[in-house]
CSV table of C-alpha atoms in Angstrom, one decimal:
chain,number,residue,atom,x,y,z
A,1,MET,CA,-5.6,-3.8,19.2
A,2,THR,CA,-2.4,-2.4,18.3
A,3,ASP,CA,-2.0,1.7,18.6
A,4,ILE,CA,-2.1,2.4,15.1
A,5,VAL,CA,-5.1,0.1,14.3
A,6,SER,CA,-7.1,1.8,17.0
A,7,VAL,CA,-6.3,5.0,15.3
A,8,TYR,CA,-7.4,4.1,12.3
A,9,SER,CA,-10.5,2.7,12.8
A,10,GLN,CA,-11.3,5.8,15.1
A,11,LYS,CA,-10.5,8.1,12.3
A,12,ALA,CA,-11.7,6.1,9.5
A,13,LEU,CA,-13.9,9.0,8.1
A,14,ALA,CA,-11.1,11.7,8.4
A,15,TYR,CA,-8.9,9.1,6.5
A,16,ASP,CA,-11.4,8.9,3.8
A,17,GLN,CA,-12.2,12.6,3.5
A,18,TRP,CA,-8.4,13.5,3.1
A,19,PHE,CA,-8.4,11.5,-0.1
A,20,LYS,CA,-11.2,13.9,-1.4
A,21,ASP,CA,-9.5,16.7,-0.1
A,22,HIS,CA,-6.3,16.1,-1.9
A,23,HIS,CA,-7.7,14.5,-4.8
A,24,LEU,CA,-4.6,15.4,-7.0
A,25,ILE,CA,-2.3,13.5,-4.9
A,26,PHE,CA,-4.8,10.5,-5.0
A,27,GLN,CA,-5.2,10.6,-8.5
A,28,SER,CA,-1.5,10.9,-9.2
A,29,GLU,CA,-0.6,7.7,-6.8
A,30,LEU,CA,-3.6,6.1,-8.6
A,31,LEU,CA,-2.1,6.3,-11.9
A,32,ALA,CA,1.1,5.4,-10.8
A,33,LEU,CA,-0.7,2.2,-9.5
A,34,LYS,CA,-2.5,1.4,-12.9
A,35,THR,CA,0.7,1.5,-15.0
A,36,LEU,CA,1.9,-1.5,-12.9
A,37,MET,CA,-1.7,-3.4,-12.0
A,38,PRO,CA,-1.8,-6.9,-13.8
A,39,ALA,CA,-4.9,-7.6,-15.7
A,40,THR,CA,-6.5,-10.0,-13.4
A,41,ASP,CA,-9.5,-9.6,-11.0
A,42,ASN,CA,-7.9,-12.1,-8.6
A,43,ILE,CA,-6.3,-9.7,-6.4
A,44,LEU,CA,-6.4,-9.0,-2.7
A,45,GLU,CA,-5.4,-5.7,-1.3
A,46,VAL,CA,-3.6,-6.2,1.9
A,47,GLY,CA,-4.5,-3.0,4.4
A,48,VAL,CA,-7.4,-2.2,2.2
A,49,GLY,CA,-8.5,0.5,4.5
A,50,THR,CA,-11.5,2.3,3.6
A,51,GLY,CA,-11.6,0.5,0.2
A,52,VAL,CA,-10.6,4.1,-1.7
A,53,PHE,CA,-8.1,2.5,-3.6
A,54,ALA,CA,-9.8,-0.9,-4.4
A,55,GLU,CA,-12.8,0.9,-5.7
A,56,ALA,CA,-11.2,3.0,-7.8
A,57,LEU,CA,-8.8,-0.2,-9.2
A,58,GLN,CA,-11.7,-2.4,-8.9
A,59,ILE,CA,-10.3,-4.9,-6.7
A,60,LYS,CA,-12.9,-6.7,-4.8
A,61,LYS,CA,-11.1,-8.5,-1.9
A,62,GLY,CA,-9.5,-6.6,0.9
A,63,LEU,CA,-7.8,-7.4,4.3
A,64,GLU,CA,-8.2,-5.1,7.0
A,65,PRO,CA,-7.6,-5.0,10.7
A,66,ALA,CA,-9.3,-1.7,11.8
A,67,GLU,CA,-13.2,-2.5,12.2
A,68,GLY,CA,-13.8,1.2,11.4
A,69,MET,CA,-11.9,1.3,8.0
A,70,ALA,CA,-13.6,-2.1,7.2
A,71,ALA,CA,-17.0,-1.0,7.6
A,72,LEU,CA,-16.4,2.0,5.1
A,73,ALA,CA,-14.7,-0.8,2.6
A,74,LYS,CA,-17.6,-3.0,3.1
A,75,LYS,CA,-19.8,-0.2,2.2
A,76,ARG,CA,-18.0,0.3,-1.2
A,77,GLY,CA,-18.8,-3.4,-1.9
A,78,ILE,CA,-15.4,-4.7,-1.1
A,79,ASP,CA,-15.3,-8.5,0.1
A,80,LEU,CA,-13.7,-7.6,3.5
A,81,VAL,CA,-11.9,-10.2,5.6
A,82,GLN,CA,-10.6,-8.6,9.0
A,83,GLY,CA,-6.8,-9.7,9.7
A,84,TYR,CA,-3.5,-8.9,9.7
A,85,ALA,CA,-0.8,-9.0,7.1
A,86,GLU,CA,1.3,-11.1,9.2
A,87,ASP,CA,-1.2,-13.9,9.5
A,88,MET,CA,-3.6,-14.1,6.4
A,89,PRO,CA,-6.8,-16.1,7.0
A,90,PHE,CA,-6.3,-17.6,3.4
A,91,PRO,CA,-5.0,-20.9,1.7
A,92,ASP,CA,-1.7,-21.1,0.0
A,93,SER,CA,-1.9,-20.1,-3.6
A,94,SER,CA,-4.9,-18.1,-3.4
A,95,PHE,CA,-4.5,-14.9,-5.5
A,96,ASP,CA,-2.9,-14.0,-8.7
A,97,ALA,CA,-1.6,-10.6,-7.3
A,98,VAL,CA,-1.6,-9.0,-4.0
A,99,LEU,CA,-1.3,-4.9,-3.7
A,100,MET,CA,-0.1,-3.4,-0.7
A,101,ILE,CA,-0.5,0.7,-0.5
A,102,THR,CA,1.5,2.3,2.3
A,103,VAL,CA,1.0,-0.2,5.0
A,104,LEU,CA,4.9,-1.3,4.9
A,105,CYS,CA,5.6,1.7,7.4
A,106,PHE,CA,2.9,0.5,10.0
A,107,LEU,CA,3.8,-3.2,9.8
A,108,GLU,CA,5.2,-4.6,13.0
A,109,ASN,CA,7.0,-7.7,11.4
A,110,PRO,CA,7.6,-6.9,7.9
A,111,ASN,CA,9.6,-9.9,6.8
A,112,LYS,CA,6.5,-12.1,8.4
A,113,ALA,CA,4.2,-10.2,6.2
A,114,PHE,CA,6.0,-10.7,2.8
A,115,SER,CA,6.4,-14.3,3.5
A,116,GLU,CA,2.5,-14.5,3.9
A,117,ILE,CA,2.0,-12.4,0.8
A,118,ARG,CA,4.6,-15.0,-0.9
A,119,ARG,CA,2.4,-18.1,0.7
A,120,VAL,CA,-1.0,-16.7,-0.6
A,121,LEU,CA,0.3,-15.9,-3.9
A,122,LYS,CA,0.3,-18.5,-7.1
A,123,PRO,CA,3.3,-19.6,-8.5
A,124,ASP,CA,4.5,-16.5,-10.5
A,125,GLY,CA,2.2,-14.4,-8.7
A,126,GLN,CA,2.8,-10.6,-8.4
A,127,CYS,CA,3.3,-8.4,-5.4
A,128,ILE,CA,2.4,-4.6,-6.0
A,129,LEU,CA,4.1,-2.6,-3.3
A,130,ALA,CA,3.5,1.1,-2.9
A,131,ILE,CA,5.5,2.8,-0.2
A,132,LEU,CA,6.3,6.8,0.8
A,133,ASP,CA,10.1,6.6,-0.1
A,134,LYS,CA,12.1,8.0,3.0
A,135,ALA,CA,14.9,8.9,0.8
A,136,THR,CA,13.2,11.4,-1.3
A,137,PRO,CA,13.0,15.1,0.0
A,138,LEU,CA,9.2,14.9,0.6
A,139,GLY,CA,9.7,11.6,2.4
A,140,GLN,CA,12.4,13.1,4.6
A,141,LEU,CA,10.0,15.9,5.5
A,142,TYR,CA,7.4,13.4,6.1
A,143,ASP,CA,9.9,11.5,8.4
A,144,GLU,CA,10.8,14.5,10.3
A,145,HIS,CA,7.2,15.5,11.2
A,146,LYS,CA,5.5,12.3,11.8
A,147,HIS,CA,5.3,13.0,15.5
A,148,THR,CA,2.9,15.4,14.8
A,149,ASP,CA,0.7,13.5,12.3
A,150,ALA,CA,-2.0,11.3,14.1
A,151,TYR,CA,-1.3,8.4,11.7
A,152,PHE,CA,2.3,8.8,10.9
A,153,ARG,CA,3.8,9.1,14.4
A,154,TYR,CA,3.5,5.1,14.2
A,155,ALA,CA,5.2,4.9,11.4
A,156,ARG,CA,8.4,3.4,10.2
A,157,PHE,CA,9.5,5.0,6.8
A,158,PHE,CA,11.7,2.7,4.5
A,159,THR,CA,13.9,3.9,1.5
A,160,ALA,CA,13.4,2.1,-2.1
A,161,GLU,CA,16.5,0.3,-1.9
A,162,GLU,CA,15.6,-0.7,1.5
A,163,CYS,CA,12.3,-2.0,-0.2
A,164,ILE,CA,14.1,-3.8,-2.9
A,165,THR,CA,16.4,-5.7,-0.6
A,166,LEU,CA,13.3,-6.6,1.8
A,167,LEU,CA,11.3,-7.9,-1.5
A,168,THR,CA,14.3,-9.9,-3.1
A,169,GLN,CA,15.3,-11.5,0.3
A,170,SER,CA,11.6,-12.5,0.7
A,171,GLY,CA,11.7,-14.4,-2.4
A,172,PHE,CA,10.5,-11.8,-5.1
A,173,LYS,CA,12.1,-10.5,-8.4
A,174,ILE,CA,11.4,-6.7,-9.1
A,175,MET,CA,10.1,-6.5,-12.6
A,176,ASP,CA,9.3,-2.5,-12.8
A,177,THR,CA,9.3,0.6,-10.6
A,178,ARG,CA,7.2,3.7,-11.1
A,179,GLN,CA,7.4,6.8,-8.8
A,180,THR,CA,5.1,10.3,-8.5
A,181,ILE,CA,4.3,13.0,-6.3
A,182,SER,CA,7.6,15.0,-6.5
A,183,SER,CA,6.4,18.2,-4.8
A,184,PRO,CA,3.7,18.4,-1.8
A,185,ASN,CA,2.2,21.0,-3.9
A,186,LEU,CA,0.7,19.5,-6.8
A,187,GLN,CA,-1.0,21.6,-9.6
A,188,ASP,CA,-2.3,18.9,-11.6
A,189,ILE,CA,-2.0,15.1,-11.7
A,190,GLU,CA,1.7,14.1,-11.8
A,191,GLU,CA,2.3,11.6,-14.7
A,192,PRO,CA,4.8,8.6,-13.2
A,193,THR,CA,8.0,8.4,-14.1
A,194,GLU,CA,10.2,5.0,-14.1
A,195,GLY,CA,12.6,4.2,-11.4
A,196,HIS,CA,12.8,6.0,-7.9
A,197,GLY,CA,14.7,8.8,-6.0
A,198,LYS,CA,12.4,11.6,-7.3
A,199,GLY,CA,8.8,11.0,-6.6
A,200,CYS,CA,7.7,10.3,-2.8
A,201,PHE,CA,5.4,7.8,-3.7
A,202,VAL,CA,7.2,4.8,-5.5
A,203,VAL,CA,5.3,1.6,-6.7
A,204,PHE,CA,7.3,-1.9,-7.1
A,205,LYS,CA,6.0,-4.9,-9.3
A,206,SER,CA,7.4,-7.8,-8.4
A,207,VAL,CA,6.7,-11.3,-9.0
A,208,ARG,CA,7.2,-14.5,-6.8
A,209,VAL,CA,10.0,-16.5,-7.5
């Protein structure tokens, strides 16, 4: 078990509580995701964690390597399969869409993970990728202070442009982009806007080509 998987397994309850304590951030991120989610129920969330997003988005299938997180996801009714993004235990062309939320920064081999995502997607299947954009002021703040955070100390943050390149080189075409969380001190749920560069939380909708 890698260090980050072990940390997430041990701190699953604290991770889950964070979304309750920071509900404006969670609801803002959720709103951005909802604007780009495809109209299908055949969706896999990779790195489903405790299932907090999957439950809210009515996603039934999840992949998660951390046992502690997986246990909470199961309690939420997620059909949970333990495994890693780089080696998914699913047949080719299994899903209409794959969702991955702030998981990219923890992957040991992003290229292999996207190759696997492409493999398990049906032709014209969609990859919905959400990241914390390192190029934004808030993203830079996260990166500068990641060594003090139990989770992010293991992260390698990407810029939105790097993600666009990675998706394109992996056989995906970017269809749409949304951004939110332009400030760490939200007073209300933030409406997502198109593009990237301002909001730290960026969602890419891409299609398998």
